[in-house]
Coordinates of C-alpha atoms and ligand atoms in Angstrom, one line a residue:
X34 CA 0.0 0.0 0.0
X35 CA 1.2 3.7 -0.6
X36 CA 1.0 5.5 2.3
X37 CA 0.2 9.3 2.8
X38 CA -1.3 12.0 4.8
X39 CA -4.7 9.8 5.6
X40 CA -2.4 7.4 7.4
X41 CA -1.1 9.9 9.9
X42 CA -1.9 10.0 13.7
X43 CA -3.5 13.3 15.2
X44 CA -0.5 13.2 17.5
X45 CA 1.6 13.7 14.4
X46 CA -0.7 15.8 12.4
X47 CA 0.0 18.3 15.1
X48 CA 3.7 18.0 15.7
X49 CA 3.8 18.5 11.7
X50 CA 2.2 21.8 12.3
X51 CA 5.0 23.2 14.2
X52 CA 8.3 21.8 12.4
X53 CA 9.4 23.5 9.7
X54 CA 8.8 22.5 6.2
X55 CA 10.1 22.3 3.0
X56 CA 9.1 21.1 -0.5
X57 CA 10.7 17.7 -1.1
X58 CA 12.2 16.4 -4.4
X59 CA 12.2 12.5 -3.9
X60 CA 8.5 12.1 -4.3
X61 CA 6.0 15.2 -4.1
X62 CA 5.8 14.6 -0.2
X63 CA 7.0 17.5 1.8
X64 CA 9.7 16.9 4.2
X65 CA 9.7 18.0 7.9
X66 CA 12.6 18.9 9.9
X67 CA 12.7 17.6 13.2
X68 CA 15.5 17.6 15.8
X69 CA 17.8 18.5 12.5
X70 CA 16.7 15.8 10.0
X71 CA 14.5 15.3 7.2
X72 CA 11.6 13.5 7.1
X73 CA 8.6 12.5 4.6
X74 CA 5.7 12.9 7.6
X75 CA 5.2 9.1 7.0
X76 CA 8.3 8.4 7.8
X77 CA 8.7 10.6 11.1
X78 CA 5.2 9.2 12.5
X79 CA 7.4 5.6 12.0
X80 CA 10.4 7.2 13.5
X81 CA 8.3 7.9 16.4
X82 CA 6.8 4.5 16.8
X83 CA 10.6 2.9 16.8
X84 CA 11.4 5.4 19.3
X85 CA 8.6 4.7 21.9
X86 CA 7.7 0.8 21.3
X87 CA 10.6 -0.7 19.3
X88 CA 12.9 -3.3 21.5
X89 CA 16.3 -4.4 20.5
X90 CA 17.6 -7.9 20.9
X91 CA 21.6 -8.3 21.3
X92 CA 21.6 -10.7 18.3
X93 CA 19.5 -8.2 16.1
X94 CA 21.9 -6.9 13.1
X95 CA 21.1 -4.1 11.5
X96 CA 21.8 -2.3 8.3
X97 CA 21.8 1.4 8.4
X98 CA 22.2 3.3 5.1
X99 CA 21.8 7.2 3.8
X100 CA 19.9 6.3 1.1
X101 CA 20.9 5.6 -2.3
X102 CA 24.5 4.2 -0.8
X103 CA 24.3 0.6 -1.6
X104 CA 21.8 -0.2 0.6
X105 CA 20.4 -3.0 -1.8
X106 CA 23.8 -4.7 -2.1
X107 CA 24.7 -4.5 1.3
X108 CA 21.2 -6.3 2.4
X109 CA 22.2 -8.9 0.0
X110 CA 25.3 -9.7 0.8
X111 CA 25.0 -9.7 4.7
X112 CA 21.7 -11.9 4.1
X113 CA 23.7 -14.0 2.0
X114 CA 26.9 -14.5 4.7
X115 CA 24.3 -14.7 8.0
X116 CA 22.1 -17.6 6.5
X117 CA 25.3 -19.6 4.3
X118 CA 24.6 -22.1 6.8
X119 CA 20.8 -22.4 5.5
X120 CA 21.7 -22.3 1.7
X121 CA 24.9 -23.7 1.5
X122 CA 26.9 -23.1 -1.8
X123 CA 28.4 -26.4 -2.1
X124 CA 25.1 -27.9 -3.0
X125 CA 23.8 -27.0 -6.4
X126 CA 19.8 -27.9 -5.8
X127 CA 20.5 -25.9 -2.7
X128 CA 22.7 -23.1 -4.2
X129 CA 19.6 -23.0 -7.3
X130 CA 17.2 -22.7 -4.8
X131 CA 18.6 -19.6 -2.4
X132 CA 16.0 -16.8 -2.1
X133 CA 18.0 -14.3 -3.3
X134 CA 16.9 -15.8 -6.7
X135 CA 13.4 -15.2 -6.1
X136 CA 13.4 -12.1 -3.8
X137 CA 14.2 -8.4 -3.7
X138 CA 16.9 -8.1 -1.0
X139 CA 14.7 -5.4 0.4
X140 CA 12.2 -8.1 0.9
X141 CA 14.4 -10.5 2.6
X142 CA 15.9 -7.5 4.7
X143 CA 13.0 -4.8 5.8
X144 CA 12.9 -2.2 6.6
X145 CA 12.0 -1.4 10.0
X146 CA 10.2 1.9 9.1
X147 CA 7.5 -0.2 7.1
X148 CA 6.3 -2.0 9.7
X149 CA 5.8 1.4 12.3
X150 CA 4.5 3.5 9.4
X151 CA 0.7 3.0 10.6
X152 CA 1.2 0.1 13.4
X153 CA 2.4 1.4 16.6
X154 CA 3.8 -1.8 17.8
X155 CA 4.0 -4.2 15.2
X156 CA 4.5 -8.1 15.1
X157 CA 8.0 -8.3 13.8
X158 CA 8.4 -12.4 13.8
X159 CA 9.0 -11.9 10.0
X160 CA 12.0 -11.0 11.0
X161 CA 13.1 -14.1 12.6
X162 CA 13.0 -15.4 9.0
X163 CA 17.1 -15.4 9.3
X164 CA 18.6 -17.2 11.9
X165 CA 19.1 -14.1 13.9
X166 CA 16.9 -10.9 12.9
X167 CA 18.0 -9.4 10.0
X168 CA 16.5 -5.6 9.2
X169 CA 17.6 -2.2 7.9
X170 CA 17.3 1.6 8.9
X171 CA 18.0 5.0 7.8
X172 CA 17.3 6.6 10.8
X173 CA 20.2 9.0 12.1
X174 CA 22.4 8.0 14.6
X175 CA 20.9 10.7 17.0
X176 CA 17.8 9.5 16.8
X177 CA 18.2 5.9 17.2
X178 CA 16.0 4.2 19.9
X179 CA 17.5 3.7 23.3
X180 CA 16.7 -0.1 22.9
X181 CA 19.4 -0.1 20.3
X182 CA 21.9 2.2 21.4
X183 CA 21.7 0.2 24.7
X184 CA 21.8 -3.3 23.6
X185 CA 24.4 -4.9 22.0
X186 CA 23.7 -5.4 18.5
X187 CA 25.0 -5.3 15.7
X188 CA 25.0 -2.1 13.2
X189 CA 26.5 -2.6 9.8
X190 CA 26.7 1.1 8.3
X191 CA 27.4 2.0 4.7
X192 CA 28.2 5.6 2.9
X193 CA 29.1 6.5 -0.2
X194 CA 31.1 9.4 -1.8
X195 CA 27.6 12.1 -1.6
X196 CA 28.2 13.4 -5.3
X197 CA 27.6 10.0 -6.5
X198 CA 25.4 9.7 -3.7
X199 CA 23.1 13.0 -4.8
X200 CA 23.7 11.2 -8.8
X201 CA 21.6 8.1 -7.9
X202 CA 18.8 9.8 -5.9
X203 CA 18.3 12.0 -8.7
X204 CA 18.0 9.3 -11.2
X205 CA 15.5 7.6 -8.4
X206 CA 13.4 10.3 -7.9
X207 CA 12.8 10.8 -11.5
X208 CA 11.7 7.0 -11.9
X209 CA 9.4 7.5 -8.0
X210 CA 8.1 10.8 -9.0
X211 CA 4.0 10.8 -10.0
X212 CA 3.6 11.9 -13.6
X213 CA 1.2 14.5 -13.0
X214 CA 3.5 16.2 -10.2
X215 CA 5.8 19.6 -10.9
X216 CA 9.3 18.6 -11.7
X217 CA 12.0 19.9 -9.4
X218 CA 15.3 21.3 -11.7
X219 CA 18.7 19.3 -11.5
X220 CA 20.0 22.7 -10.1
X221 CA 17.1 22.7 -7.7
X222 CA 18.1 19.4 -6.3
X223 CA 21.7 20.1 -6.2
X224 CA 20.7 23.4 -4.0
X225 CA 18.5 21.1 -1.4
X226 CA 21.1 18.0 -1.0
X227 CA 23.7 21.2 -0.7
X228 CA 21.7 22.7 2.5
X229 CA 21.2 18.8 3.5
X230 CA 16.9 19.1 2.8
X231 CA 16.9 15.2 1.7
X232 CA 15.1 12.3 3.4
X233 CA 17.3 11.7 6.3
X234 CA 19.6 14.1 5.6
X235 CA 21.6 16.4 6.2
X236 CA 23.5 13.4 4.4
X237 CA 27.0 14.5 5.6
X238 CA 25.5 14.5 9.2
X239 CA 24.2 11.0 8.9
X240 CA 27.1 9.8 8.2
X241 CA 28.9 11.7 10.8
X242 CA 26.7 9.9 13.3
X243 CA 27.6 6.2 12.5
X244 CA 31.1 7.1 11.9
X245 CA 31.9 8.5 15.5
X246 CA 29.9 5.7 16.8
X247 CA 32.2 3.3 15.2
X248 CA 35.4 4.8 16.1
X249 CA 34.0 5.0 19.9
X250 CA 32.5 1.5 19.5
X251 CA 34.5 -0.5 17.0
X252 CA 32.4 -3.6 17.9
X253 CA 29.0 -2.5 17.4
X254 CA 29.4 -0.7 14.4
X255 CA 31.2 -1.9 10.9
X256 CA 31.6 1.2 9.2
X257 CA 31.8 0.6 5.2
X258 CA 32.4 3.1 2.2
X259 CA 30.1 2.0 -1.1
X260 CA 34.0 3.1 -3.4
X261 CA 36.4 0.7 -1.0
X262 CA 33.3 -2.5 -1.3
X263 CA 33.8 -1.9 -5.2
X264 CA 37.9 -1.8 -5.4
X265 CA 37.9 -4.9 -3.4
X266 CA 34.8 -6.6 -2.7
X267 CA 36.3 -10.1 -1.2
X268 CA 38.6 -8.4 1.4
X269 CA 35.5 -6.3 2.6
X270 CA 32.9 -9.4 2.9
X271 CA 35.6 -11.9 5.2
X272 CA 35.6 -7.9 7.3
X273 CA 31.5 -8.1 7.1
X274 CA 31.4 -11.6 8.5
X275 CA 33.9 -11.3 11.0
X276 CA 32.4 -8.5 12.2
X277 CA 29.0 -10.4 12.3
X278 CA 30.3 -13.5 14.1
X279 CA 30.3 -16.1 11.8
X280 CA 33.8 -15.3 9.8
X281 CA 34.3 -17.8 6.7
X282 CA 36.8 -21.0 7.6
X283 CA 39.5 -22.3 5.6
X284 CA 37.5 -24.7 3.9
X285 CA 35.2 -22.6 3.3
X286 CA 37.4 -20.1 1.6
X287 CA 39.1 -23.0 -0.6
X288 CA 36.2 -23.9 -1.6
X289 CA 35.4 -20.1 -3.0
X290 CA 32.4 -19.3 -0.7
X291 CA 32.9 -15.9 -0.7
X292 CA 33.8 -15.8 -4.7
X293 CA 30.4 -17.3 -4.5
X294 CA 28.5 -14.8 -3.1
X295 CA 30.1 -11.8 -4.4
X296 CA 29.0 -13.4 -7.7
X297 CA 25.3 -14.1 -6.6
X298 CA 24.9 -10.3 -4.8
X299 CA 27.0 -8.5 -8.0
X300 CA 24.8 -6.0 -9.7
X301 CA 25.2 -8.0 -12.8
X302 CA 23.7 -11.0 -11.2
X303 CA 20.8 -9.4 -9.1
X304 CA 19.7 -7.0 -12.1
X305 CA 19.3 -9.0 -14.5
X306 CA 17.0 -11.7 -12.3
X307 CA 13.9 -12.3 -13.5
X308 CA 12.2 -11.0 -9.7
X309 CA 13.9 -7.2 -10.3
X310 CA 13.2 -7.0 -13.5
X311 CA 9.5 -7.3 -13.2
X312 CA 9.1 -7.5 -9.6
X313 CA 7.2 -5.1 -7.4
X314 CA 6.4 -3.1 -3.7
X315 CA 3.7 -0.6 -3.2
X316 CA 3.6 -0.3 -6.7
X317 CA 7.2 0.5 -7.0
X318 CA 9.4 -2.0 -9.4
X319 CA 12.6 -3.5 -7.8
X320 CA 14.3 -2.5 -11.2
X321 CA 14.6 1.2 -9.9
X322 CA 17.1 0.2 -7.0
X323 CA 19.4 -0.7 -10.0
X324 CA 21.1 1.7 -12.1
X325 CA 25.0 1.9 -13.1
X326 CA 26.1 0.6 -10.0
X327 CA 29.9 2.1 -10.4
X328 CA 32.1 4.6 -8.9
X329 CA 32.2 7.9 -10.3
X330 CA 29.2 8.7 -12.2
X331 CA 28.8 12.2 -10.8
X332 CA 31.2 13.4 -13.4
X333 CA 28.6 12.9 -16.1
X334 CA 26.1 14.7 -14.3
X335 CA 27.6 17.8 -12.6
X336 CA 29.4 20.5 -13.7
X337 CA 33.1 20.9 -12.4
X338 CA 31.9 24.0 -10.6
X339 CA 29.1 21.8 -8.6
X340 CA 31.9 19.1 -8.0
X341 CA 34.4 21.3 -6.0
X342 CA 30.9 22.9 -3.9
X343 CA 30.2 19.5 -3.1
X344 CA 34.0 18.7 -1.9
X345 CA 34.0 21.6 -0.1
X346 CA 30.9 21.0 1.5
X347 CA 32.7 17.3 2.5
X348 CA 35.9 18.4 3.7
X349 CA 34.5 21.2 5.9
X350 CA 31.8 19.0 7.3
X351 CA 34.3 15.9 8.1
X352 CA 37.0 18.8 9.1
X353 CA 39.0 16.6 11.7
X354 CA 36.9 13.4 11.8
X355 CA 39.5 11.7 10.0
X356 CA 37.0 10.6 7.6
X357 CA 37.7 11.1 3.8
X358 CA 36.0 10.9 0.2
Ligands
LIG900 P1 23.6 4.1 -9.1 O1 22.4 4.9 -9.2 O2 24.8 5.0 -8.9 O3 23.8 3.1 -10.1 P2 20.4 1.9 -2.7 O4 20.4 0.4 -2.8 O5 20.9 2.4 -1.4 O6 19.0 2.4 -3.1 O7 21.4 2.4 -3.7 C1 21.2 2.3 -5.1 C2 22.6 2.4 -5.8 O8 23.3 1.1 -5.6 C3 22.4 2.5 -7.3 O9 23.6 3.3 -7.7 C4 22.4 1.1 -7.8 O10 22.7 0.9 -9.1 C5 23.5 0.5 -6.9 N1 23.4 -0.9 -6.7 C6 22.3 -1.7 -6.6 N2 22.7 -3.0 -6.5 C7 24.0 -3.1 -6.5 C8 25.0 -4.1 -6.4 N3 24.6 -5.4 -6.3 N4 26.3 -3.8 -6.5 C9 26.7 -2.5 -6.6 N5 25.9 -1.5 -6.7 C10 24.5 -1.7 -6.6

């Protein structure tokens, strides 16, 4: 189901009328600034729910994405390491019949916003689908629930260099946005990623968030950039499933597990399968959540001038974080 203004609460029909408000460019929804993020109103009334009702487990694992980062390869490949024990890769009926085949990895790894869009406290055993629960985010690090900043588990965060970052949500927001809505500019875009007026964003705070919180807690976070994933994908899935506790052995190595799936969650492999070609949620086709899928598209899309605003945006905004693009 789309969801929309109907679907809001009275509790956040009124908190609406007091943030400030912008015009988005994602989808026609306006976007709502509250506590210095972001939000469609539909996805705030969520963040709300998660804040109040959601409870952590330590063996949860959760990926946590700006969007537009990688979000659909990253739930691929850490569904694909955390149930290798379920589909094994040695076995061809088995390896033939692994869902990734047959489902969008944003099916096999929801996101937890969906189910606290217009359910306060929603049954989540879906969850349990993976051995442990599996389930993504893009909620800011400052406004993560208690339950998961107190518990112990696991948060697997990805970025992405923004100007190829801003690149892809253009692209997607062209494919999401209604036909009979007003087009926003390329320029006009540029101007609201710029000031940081993007679902979830600012993006350059998002990131911020996840990156402190990996430096101060190395073992709860696994703090992953979209560029180093593509230059060398196997050295960065054995760090993914170390990180999530069940590292590849020896044998499994020799006998080219991880090859196997890089190959399966490549973009080559999931966009061309017959579910994201044709498949669908809330009327949205899975084929929009594949594009290019390479490093350095910006510099067909923006002008040299909009490059070096961009990088000076970055390098003032992770001015002595230690984190570079
Ligand atoms: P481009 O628009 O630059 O091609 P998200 O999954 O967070 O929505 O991000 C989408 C971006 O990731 C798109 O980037 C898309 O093409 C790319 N992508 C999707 N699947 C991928 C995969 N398996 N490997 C690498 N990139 C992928």
């Amino acid at each position: 189901k789309q969801l929309g203004q109907s679907d809001l609460t009275e509790e956040v029909e009124k908190l609406l009328s007091f943030l400030p408000k912008k015009n988005g460019w994602l989808t026609s929804a306006p976007l709502y600034q509250f506590q210095n993020f972001w939000y469609p109103a539909i996805q705030l009334q969520a963040l709300l729910n998660i804040q109040r009702n959601f409870q952590a487990l330590d063996t949860d694992l959760v990926v946590i994405t700006n969007p537009k980062c990688g979000t659909t390869w990253l739930k691929a490949l850490s569904f694909a390491i955390v149930n290798r024990f379920r589909f094994h890769f040695d076995n061809p009926t088995s390896k033939q019949n692994h869902p990734l085949h047959k489902n969008n990895p944003h099916i096999l790894v929801p996101y937890l916003e969906y189910f606290y869009m217009i359910d306060q406290n929603p049954d989540l055993t879906c969850l349990s689908f993976s051995t442990t629960r599996l389930f993504s985010t893009h909620i800011p690090h400052a406004m993560l629930p208690d339950s998961i900043k107190d518990s112990k588990c696991k948060l697997i965060y990805l970025c992405r260099d923004p100007k190829d970052t801003f690149v892809s949500f253009w692209h997607f927001s062209n494919k999401l946005r209604p036909k009979n809505t007003e087009d926003t500019s390329f320029e006009d875009a540029f101007e609201k990623f710029c000031e940081g007026v993007v679902d979830f964003g600012p993006f350059w705070d998002n990131v911020l968030g996840y990156w402190k919180m990996s430096l101060e807690s190395p073992e709860r976070v696994c703090f992953l950039k979209y560029e180093d994933m593509k230059k060398e994908p196997k050295i960065h899935l054995l760090k993914l499933a170390e990180f999530l506790g069940v590292p590849f052995s020896v044998e499994e190595e020799n006998d080219g597990v991880p090859e196997e799936i890089l190959k399966l969650c490549s973009f080559d492999n999931l966009s061309n399968l017959e579910v994201n070609k044709t498949g669908k949620i809330a009327g949205i086709g899975f084929s929009v959540y594949f594009r290019r899928g390479e490093v350095g598209d910006h510099v067909n899309h923006l002008t040299p001038e909009m490059i070096e605003h961009f990088d000076e945006i970055t390098e003032q905004k992770f001015l002595d974080s230690g984190l570079k693009f």
